[in-house]
PDB file of C-alpha atoms in Angstrom:
ATOM      1  CA  LYS A   1     104.299 115.345  92.593  1.00  0.00           C
ATOM      2  CA  ALA A   2     107.171 112.763  92.381  1.00  0.00           C
ATOM      3  CA  GLY A   3     108.887 111.940  95.556  1.00  0.00           C
ATOM      4  CA  VAL A   4     112.721 112.325  96.501  1.00  0.00           C
ATOM      5  CA  THR A   5     114.772 110.271  94.396  1.00  0.00           C
ATOM      6  CA  GLN A   6     118.269 109.193  94.993  1.00  0.00           C
ATOM      7  CA  THR A   7     120.759 107.495  92.855  1.00  0.00           C
ATOM      8  CA  PRO A   8     122.336 105.028  92.949  1.00  0.00           C
ATOM      9  CA  ARG A   9     120.272 102.950  95.170  1.00  0.00           C
ATOM     10  CA  TYR A  10     123.257 100.372  95.887  1.00  0.00           C
ATOM     11  CA  LEU A  11     126.825 100.731  95.729  1.00  0.00           C
ATOM     12  CA  ILE A  12     130.024  98.725  96.537  1.00  0.00           C
ATOM     13  CA  LYS A  13     133.202 100.559  96.797  1.00  0.00           C
ATOM     14  CA  THR A  14     136.755  99.546  98.252  1.00  0.00           C
ATOM     15  CA  ARG A  15     138.663 101.289 100.777  1.00  0.00           C
ATOM     16  CA  GLY A  16     140.521 104.465  99.533  1.00  0.00           C
ATOM     17  CA  GLN A  17     137.854 105.064  96.748  1.00  0.00           C
ATOM     18  CA  GLN A  18     135.720 107.907  96.542  1.00  0.00           C
ATOM     19  CA  VAL A  19     132.066 108.070  95.859  1.00  0.00           C
ATOM     20  CA  THR A  20     129.203 110.659  94.789  1.00  0.00           C
ATOM     21  CA  LEU A  21     125.601 110.137  95.665  1.00  0.00           C
ATOM     22  CA  SER A  22     122.925 112.177  94.158  1.00  0.00           C
ATOM     23  CA  CYS A  23     119.464 113.462  95.344  1.00  0.00           C
ATOM     24  CA  SER A  24     116.778 114.970  93.579  1.00  0.00           C
ATOM     25  CA  PRO A  25     114.106 116.774  95.917  1.00  0.00           C
ATOM     26  CA  ILE A  26     110.478 117.234  95.394  1.00  0.00           C
ATOM     27  CA  SER A  27     109.723 119.870  92.880  1.00  0.00           C
ATOM     28  CA  GLY A  28     109.664 123.273  94.890  1.00  0.00           C
ATOM     29  CA  HIS A  29     111.500 122.133  97.887  1.00  0.00           C
ATOM     30  CA  ARG A  30     114.579 124.421  98.488  1.00  0.00           C
ATOM     31  CA  SER A  31     115.922 122.573 101.470  1.00  0.00           C
ATOM     32  CA  VAL A  32     117.807 119.241 101.131  1.00  0.00           C
ATOM     33  CA  SER A  33     119.413 117.447 104.211  1.00  0.00           C
ATOM     34  CA  TRP A  34     121.602 114.335 104.280  1.00  0.00           C
ATOM     35  CA  TYR A  35     121.691 111.616 106.859  1.00  0.00           C
ATOM     36  CA  GLN A  36     123.822 108.741 107.545  1.00  0.00           C
ATOM     37  CA  GLN A  37     122.164 105.732 109.094  1.00  0.00           C
ATOM     38  CA  THR A  38     124.112 102.848 110.694  1.00  0.00           C
ATOM     39  CA  PRO A  39     122.819 100.247 113.177  1.00  0.00           C
ATOM     40  CA  GLY A  40     125.204 101.506 115.913  1.00  0.00           C
ATOM     41  CA  GLN A  41     124.857 105.206 115.569  1.00  0.00           C
ATOM     42  CA  GLY A  42     121.325 105.619 114.281  1.00  0.00           C
ATOM     43  CA  LEU A  43     120.457 108.537 111.980  1.00  0.00           C
ATOM     44  CA  GLN A  44     123.204 111.021 112.069  1.00  0.00           C
ATOM     45  CA  PHE A  45     122.946 114.453 110.230  1.00  0.00           C
ATOM     46  CA  LEU A  46     125.332 115.338 107.763  1.00  0.00           C
ATOM     47  CA  PHE A  47     124.440 118.471 105.941  1.00  0.00           C
ATOM     48  CA  GLU A  48     121.804 120.831 105.212  1.00  0.00           C
ATOM     49  CA  TYR A  49     121.542 122.984 102.095  1.00  0.00           C
ATOM     50  CA  PHE A  50     119.094 125.805 101.217  1.00  0.00           C
ATOM     51  CA  SER A  51     119.048 127.638  97.906  1.00  0.00           C
ATOM     52  CA  GLU A  52     122.690 126.349  97.292  1.00  0.00           C
ATOM     53  CA  THR A  53     124.114 127.382 100.487  1.00  0.00           C
ATOM     54  CA  GLN A  54     125.266 124.922 103.252  1.00  0.00           C
ATOM     55  CA  ARG A  55     123.440 126.079 106.346  1.00  0.00           C
ATOM     56  CA  ASN A  56     124.404 123.320 108.815  1.00  0.00           C
ATOM     57  CA  LYS A  57     127.098 120.662 108.961  1.00  0.00           C
ATOM     58  CA  GLY A  58     127.052 117.783 111.296  1.00  0.00           C
ATOM     59  CA  ASN A  59     130.127 116.180 112.971  1.00  0.00           C
ATOM     60  CA  PHE A  60     131.696 114.427 110.275  1.00  0.00           C
ATOM     61  CA  PRO A  61     135.306 114.499 108.868  1.00  0.00           C
ATOM     62  CA  GLY A  62     136.367 116.664 105.957  1.00  0.00           C
ATOM     63  CA  ARG A  63     136.188 113.630 103.697  1.00  0.00           C
ATOM     64  CA  PHE A  64     132.402 114.333 103.635  1.00  0.00           C
ATOM     65  CA  SER A  65     131.390 117.019 101.459  1.00  0.00           C
ATOM     66  CA  GLY A  66     128.363 118.264  99.515  1.00  0.00           C
ATOM     67  CA  ARG A  67     126.665 120.701  97.218  1.00  0.00           C
ATOM     68  CA  GLN A  68     123.388 121.959  96.037  1.00  0.00           C
ATOM     69  CA  PHE A  69     122.847 123.192  92.402  1.00  0.00           C
ATOM     70  CA  SER A  70     120.509 125.853  91.315  1.00  0.00           C
ATOM     71  CA  ASN A  71     117.806 123.522  90.462  1.00  0.00           C
ATOM     72  CA  SER A  72     118.091 122.203  94.329  1.00  0.00           C
ATOM     73  CA  ARG A  73     119.369 118.807  93.280  1.00  0.00           C
ATOM     74  CA  SER A  74     122.228 117.853  95.671  1.00  0.00           C
ATOM     75  CA  GLU A  75     125.209 115.605  95.642  1.00  0.00           C
ATOM     76  CA  MET A  76     127.346 114.318  98.421  1.00  0.00           C
ATOM     77  CA  ASN A  77     130.840 113.036  98.029  1.00  0.00           C
ATOM     78  CA  VAL A  78     132.927 110.859 100.391  1.00  0.00           C
ATOM     79  CA  SER A  79     136.571 110.577  99.460  1.00  0.00           C
ATOM     80  CA  THR A  80     139.121 108.048 100.785  1.00  0.00           C
ATOM     81  CA  LEU A  81     136.418 105.586 101.865  1.00  0.00           C
ATOM     82  CA  GLU A  82     136.769 103.675 105.130  1.00  0.00           C
ATOM     83  CA  LEU A  83     135.169 100.585 106.106  1.00  0.00           C
ATOM     84  CA  GLY A  84     133.103 102.508 108.782  1.00  0.00           C
ATOM     85  CA  ASP A  85     131.470 104.499 105.962  1.00  0.00           C
ATOM     86  CA  SER A  86     129.295 101.626 105.078  1.00  0.00           C
ATOM     87  CA  ALA A  87     125.925 102.935 105.708  1.00  0.00           C
ATOM     88  CA  LEU A  88     122.533 103.927 104.268  1.00  0.00           C
ATOM     89  CA  TYR A  89     122.665 107.442 103.134  1.00  0.00           C
ATOM     90  CA  LEU A  90     119.497 109.252 103.435  1.00  0.00           C
ATOM     91  CA  CYS A  91     118.394 112.552 101.539  1.00  0.00           C
ATOM     92  CA  ALA A  92     115.288 114.447 102.605  1.00  0.00           C
ATOM     93  CA  SER A  93     113.930 117.635 101.118  1.00  0.00           C
ATOM     94  CA  SER A  94     111.573 120.183 102.561  1.00  0.00           C
ATOM     95  CA  PRO A  95     110.000 123.479 101.472  1.00  0.00           C
ATOM     96  CA  GLU A  96     111.555 125.335 104.457  1.00  0.00           C
ATOM     97  CA  ARG A  97     113.945 124.085 107.087  1.00  0.00           C
ATOM     98  CA  THR A  98     111.308 123.687 109.934  1.00  0.00           C
ATOM     99  CA  ASP A  99     108.862 121.572 107.828  1.00  0.00           C
ATOM    100  CA  THR A 100     108.127 118.099 107.521  1.00  0.00           C
ATOM    101  CA  GLN A 101     110.981 116.473 105.788  1.00  0.00           C
ATOM    102  CA  TYR A 102     110.210 113.981 102.855  1.00  0.00           C
ATOM    103  CA  PHE A 103     112.832 111.315 102.611  1.00  0.00           C
ATOM    104  CA  GLY A 104     114.222 109.379  99.584  1.00  0.00           C
ATOM    105  CA  PRO A 105     114.763 105.663  99.538  1.00  0.00           C
ATOM    106  CA  GLY A 106     118.407 106.038 100.294  1.00  0.00           C
ATOM    107  CA  THR A 107     121.528 104.845  98.890  1.00  0.00           C
ATOM    108  CA  ARG A 108     123.199 101.484 100.562  1.00  0.00           C
ATOM    109  CA  LEU A 109     126.939 102.020 100.475  1.00  0.00           C
ATOM    110  CA  THR A 110     128.997  99.005 101.210  1.00  0.00           C
ATOM    111  CA  VAL A 111     132.772  99.659 101.554  1.00  0.00           C
ATOM    112  CA  LEU A 112     134.952  96.612 101.259  1.00  0.00           C
TER     113      LEU A 112
ATOM    114  CA  SER B   1     123.716 113.691 123.811  1.00  0.00           C
ATOM    115  CA  GLN B   2     121.294 116.126 121.991  1.00  0.00           C
ATOM    116  CA  GLN B   3     119.362 113.165 120.450  1.00  0.00           C
ATOM    117  CA  GLY B   4     116.006 112.303 121.474  1.00  0.00           C
ATOM    118  CA  GLU B   5     115.649 109.138 123.089  1.00  0.00           C
ATOM    119  CA  GLU B   6     112.991 106.726 122.452  1.00  0.00           C
ATOM    120  CA  ASP B   7     111.765 103.965 124.631  1.00  0.00           C
ATOM    121  CA  PRO B   8     111.371 101.147 124.493  1.00  0.00           C
ATOM    122  CA  GLN B   9     114.089 100.116 122.023  1.00  0.00           C
ATOM    123  CA  ALA B  10     112.029  97.201 120.935  1.00  0.00           C
ATOM    124  CA  LEU B  11     108.192  96.280 121.193  1.00  0.00           C
ATOM    125  CA  SER B  12     106.454  93.167 120.229  1.00  0.00           C
ATOM    126  CA  ILE B  13     102.604  93.073 120.410  1.00  0.00           C
ATOM    127  CA  GLN B  14      99.825  91.022 119.030  1.00  0.00           C
ATOM    128  CA  GLU B  15      97.696  92.321 115.886  1.00  0.00           C
ATOM    129  CA  GLY B  16      94.766  94.319 117.283  1.00  0.00           C
ATOM    130  CA  GLU B  17      96.641  95.553 120.393  1.00  0.00           C
ATOM    131  CA  ASN B  18      97.775  99.120 120.978  1.00  0.00           C
ATOM    132  CA  ALA B  19     101.382 100.059 120.882  1.00  0.00           C
ATOM    133  CA  THR B  20     102.832 103.066 122.607  1.00  0.00           C
ATOM    134  CA  MET B  21     106.219 104.560 122.008  1.00  0.00           C
ATOM    135  CA  ASN B  22     107.730 107.349 124.280  1.00  0.00           C
ATOM    136  CA  CYS B  23     110.312 110.075 123.229  1.00  0.00           C
ATOM    137  CA  SER B  24     112.156 112.262 125.399  1.00  0.00           C
ATOM    138  CA  TYR B  25     114.384 115.222 124.592  1.00  0.00           C
ATOM    139  CA  LYS B  26     116.547 117.745 126.402  1.00  0.00           C
ATOM    140  CA  THR B  27     116.208 121.225 124.814  1.00  0.00           C
ATOM    141  CA  SER B  28     113.444 123.383 123.899  1.00  0.00           C
ATOM    142  CA  ILE B  29     111.453 122.744 120.565  1.00  0.00           C
ATOM    143  CA  ASN B  30     109.550 124.372 117.736  1.00  0.00           C
ATOM    144  CA  ASN B  31     107.821 121.179 116.852  1.00  0.00           C
ATOM    145  CA  LEU B  32     108.394 117.363 117.294  1.00  0.00           C
ATOM    146  CA  GLN B  33     107.806 114.797 114.523  1.00  0.00           C
ATOM    147  CA  TRP B  34     107.434 111.248 114.166  1.00  0.00           C
ATOM    148  CA  TYR B  35     108.546 109.128 111.458  1.00  0.00           C
ATOM    149  CA  ARG B  36     108.387 105.283 110.366  1.00  0.00           C
ATOM    150  CA  GLN B  37     110.972 103.450 108.714  1.00  0.00           C
ATOM    151  CA  ASN B  38     110.342 100.175 106.954  1.00  0.00           C
ATOM    152  CA  SER B  39     113.252  97.733 106.919  1.00  0.00           C
ATOM    153  CA  GLY B  40     116.318  99.353 105.109  1.00  0.00           C
ATOM    154  CA  ARG B  41     114.118 101.963 103.229  1.00  0.00           C
ATOM    155  CA  GLY B  42     113.594 105.759 103.777  1.00  0.00           C
ATOM    156  CA  LEU B  43     111.658 107.437 106.498  1.00  0.00           C
ATOM    157  CA  VAL B  44     107.968 108.353 105.923  1.00  0.00           C
ATOM    158  CA  HIS B  45     106.534 111.198 107.932  1.00  0.00           C
ATOM    159  CA  LEU B  46     103.668 110.335 110.150  1.00  0.00           C
ATOM    160  CA  ILE B  47     102.712 113.393 112.219  1.00  0.00           C
ATOM    161  CA  LEU B  48     104.122 116.781 113.381  1.00  0.00           C
ATOM    162  CA  ILE B  49     103.050 118.221 116.588  1.00  0.00           C
ATOM    163  CA  ARG B  50     103.851 122.001 117.353  1.00  0.00           C
ATOM    164  CA  SER B  51     105.322 122.998 120.953  1.00  0.00           C
ATOM    165  CA  ASN B  52     101.963 124.729 121.575  1.00  0.00           C
ATOM    166  CA  GLU B  53      99.868 121.694 121.084  1.00  0.00           C
ATOM    167  CA  ARG B  54      99.340 118.950 123.543  1.00  0.00           C
ATOM    168  CA  GLU B  55      97.645 116.112 121.461  1.00  0.00           C
ATOM    169  CA  LYS B  56      97.098 115.350 117.803  1.00  0.00           C
ATOM    170  CA  HIS B  57      95.559 112.725 115.749  1.00  0.00           C
ATOM    171  CA  SER B  58      95.775 111.030 112.427  1.00  0.00           C
ATOM    172  CA  GLY B  59      93.975 108.076 111.635  1.00  0.00           C
ATOM    173  CA  ARG B  60      94.920 105.164 114.181  1.00  0.00           C
ATOM    174  CA  LEU B  61      97.815 107.429 115.475  1.00  0.00           C
ATOM    175  CA  ARG B  62      97.619 109.609 118.518  1.00  0.00           C
ATOM    176  CA  VAL B  63     100.509 111.829 119.522  1.00  0.00           C
ATOM    177  CA  THR B  64     100.957 113.797 122.929  1.00  0.00           C
ATOM    178  CA  LEU B  65     103.406 116.220 123.834  1.00  0.00           C
ATOM    179  CA  ASP B  66     104.338 117.489 127.286  1.00  0.00           C
ATOM    180  CA  THR B  67     106.801 120.278 126.981  1.00  0.00           C
ATOM    181  CA  SER B  68     107.029 120.647 130.775  1.00  0.00           C
ATOM    182  CA  LYS B  69     108.447 117.144 130.905  1.00  0.00           C
ATOM    183  CA  LYS B  70     110.225 117.203 127.608  1.00  0.00           C
ATOM    184  CA  SER B  71     108.486 114.171 126.348  1.00  0.00           C
ATOM    185  CA  SER B  72     106.180 112.796 123.656  1.00  0.00           C
ATOM    186  CA  SER B  73     104.350 109.582 122.968  1.00  0.00           C
ATOM    187  CA  LEU B  74     103.003 107.987 119.903  1.00  0.00           C
ATOM    188  CA  LEU B  75      99.987 105.562 120.253  1.00  0.00           C
ATOM    189  CA  ILE B  76      99.114 103.338 117.342  1.00  0.00           C
ATOM    190  CA  THR B  77      95.610 101.776 118.043  1.00  0.00           C
ATOM    191  CA  ALA B  78      94.473  98.486 116.738  1.00  0.00           C
ATOM    192  CA  SER B  79      97.849  97.583 115.400  1.00  0.00           C
ATOM    193  CA  ARG B  80      98.315  95.509 112.196  1.00  0.00           C
ATOM    194  CA  ALA B  81     101.032  93.515 110.708  1.00  0.00           C
ATOM    195  CA  ALA B  82     101.778  96.157 108.226  1.00  0.00           C
ATOM    196  CA  ASP B  83     102.663  98.583 111.148  1.00  0.00           C
ATOM    197  CA  THR B  84     105.814  96.423 111.723  1.00  0.00           C
ATOM    198  CA  ALA B  85     108.678  99.102 111.474  1.00  0.00           C
ATOM    199  CA  SER B  86     111.054 101.493 113.225  1.00  0.00           C
ATOM    200  CA  TYR B  87     109.469 104.592 114.746  1.00  0.00           C
ATOM    201  CA  PHE B  88     111.594 107.619 115.206  1.00  0.00           C
ATOM    202  CA  CYS B  89     110.895 111.011 116.761  1.00  0.00           C
ATOM    203  CA  ALA B  90     112.695 114.016 115.619  1.00  0.00           C
ATOM    204  CA  ARG B  91     112.845 117.326 117.345  1.00  0.00           C
ATOM    205  CA  ASN B  92     112.979 120.653 115.371  1.00  0.00           C
ATOM    206  CA  SER B  93     114.543 123.675 117.354  1.00  0.00           C
ATOM    207  CA  GLY B  94     114.232 126.168 114.614  1.00  0.00           C
ATOM    208  CA  ASN B  95     117.652 127.234 113.537  1.00  0.00           C
ATOM    209  CA  THR B  96     119.120 123.572 113.891  1.00  0.00           C
ATOM    210  CA  PRO B  97     118.743 120.452 111.840  1.00  0.00           C
ATOM    211  CA  LEU B  98     116.107 117.847 112.774  1.00  0.00           C
ATOM    212  CA  VAL B  99     117.708 115.564 115.409  1.00  0.00           C
ATOM    213  CA  PHE B 100     116.370 112.011 115.372  1.00  0.00           C
ATOM    214  CA  GLY B 101     116.395 109.609 118.279  1.00  0.00           C
ATOM    215  CA  LYS B 102     117.493 105.872 117.869  1.00  0.00           C
ATOM    216  CA  GLY B 103     114.039 104.722 117.377  1.00  0.00           C
ATOM    217  CA  THR B 104     111.616 102.075 118.590  1.00  0.00           C
ATOM    218  CA  ARG B 105     111.532  98.769 116.522  1.00  0.00           C
ATOM    219  CA  LEU B 106     107.849  97.570 116.662  1.00  0.00           C
ATOM    220  CA  SER B 107     106.949  94.060 115.565  1.00  0.00           C
ATOM    221  CA  VAL B 108     103.066  93.283 115.319  1.00  0.00           C
ATOM    222  CA  ILE B 109     102.631  89.454 115.344  1.00  0.00           C
ATOM    223  CA  ALA B 110      99.552  88.232 113.198  1.00  0.00           C
TER     224      ALA B 110
END
């Protein structure tokens, strides 16, 4: 099976812009989670989606949003970008929530 | 913090030596998972140990779990330069998302 794919892999934006990141899970996986990774804060949970429903949301401002489509593909959106949003954004999929998570390669977002 | 905590934060060893990393957590778990991350890339799952298990092996990896002490350890035997990476523990408590620790950076020197 193909692994989790994330697009784009690298992105440079300026403050105030918005960005949309995409994640395609492994075929058959219904759970998709998003994480933000920074050197200072480590891996922080953003959202979890299962069968198009958001089941959990991390402690991030409302500028961060996401959704999941009927084919399990997921997108996350960050509006009004801030310098502190520069990070590696990781998507992970799993058949069910408690299972092993399979991570994509990440999207490296740089906000200038 | 609900995060697991790994220690040490960084570890440097010679090729062929064993590396041990520890993880502590604060709440009850369904399972605990270990992941590896090569620099700037996605995480790769290494091993999952359930709360009713005490030890698990996978190749050169050995994981132990002590639920009474709320701690786990990952042992990598006969380390290789290719084992250089960051290692994270992540706890699963059922109805909540995986919670990752801050990781241990392992450097294996050839």
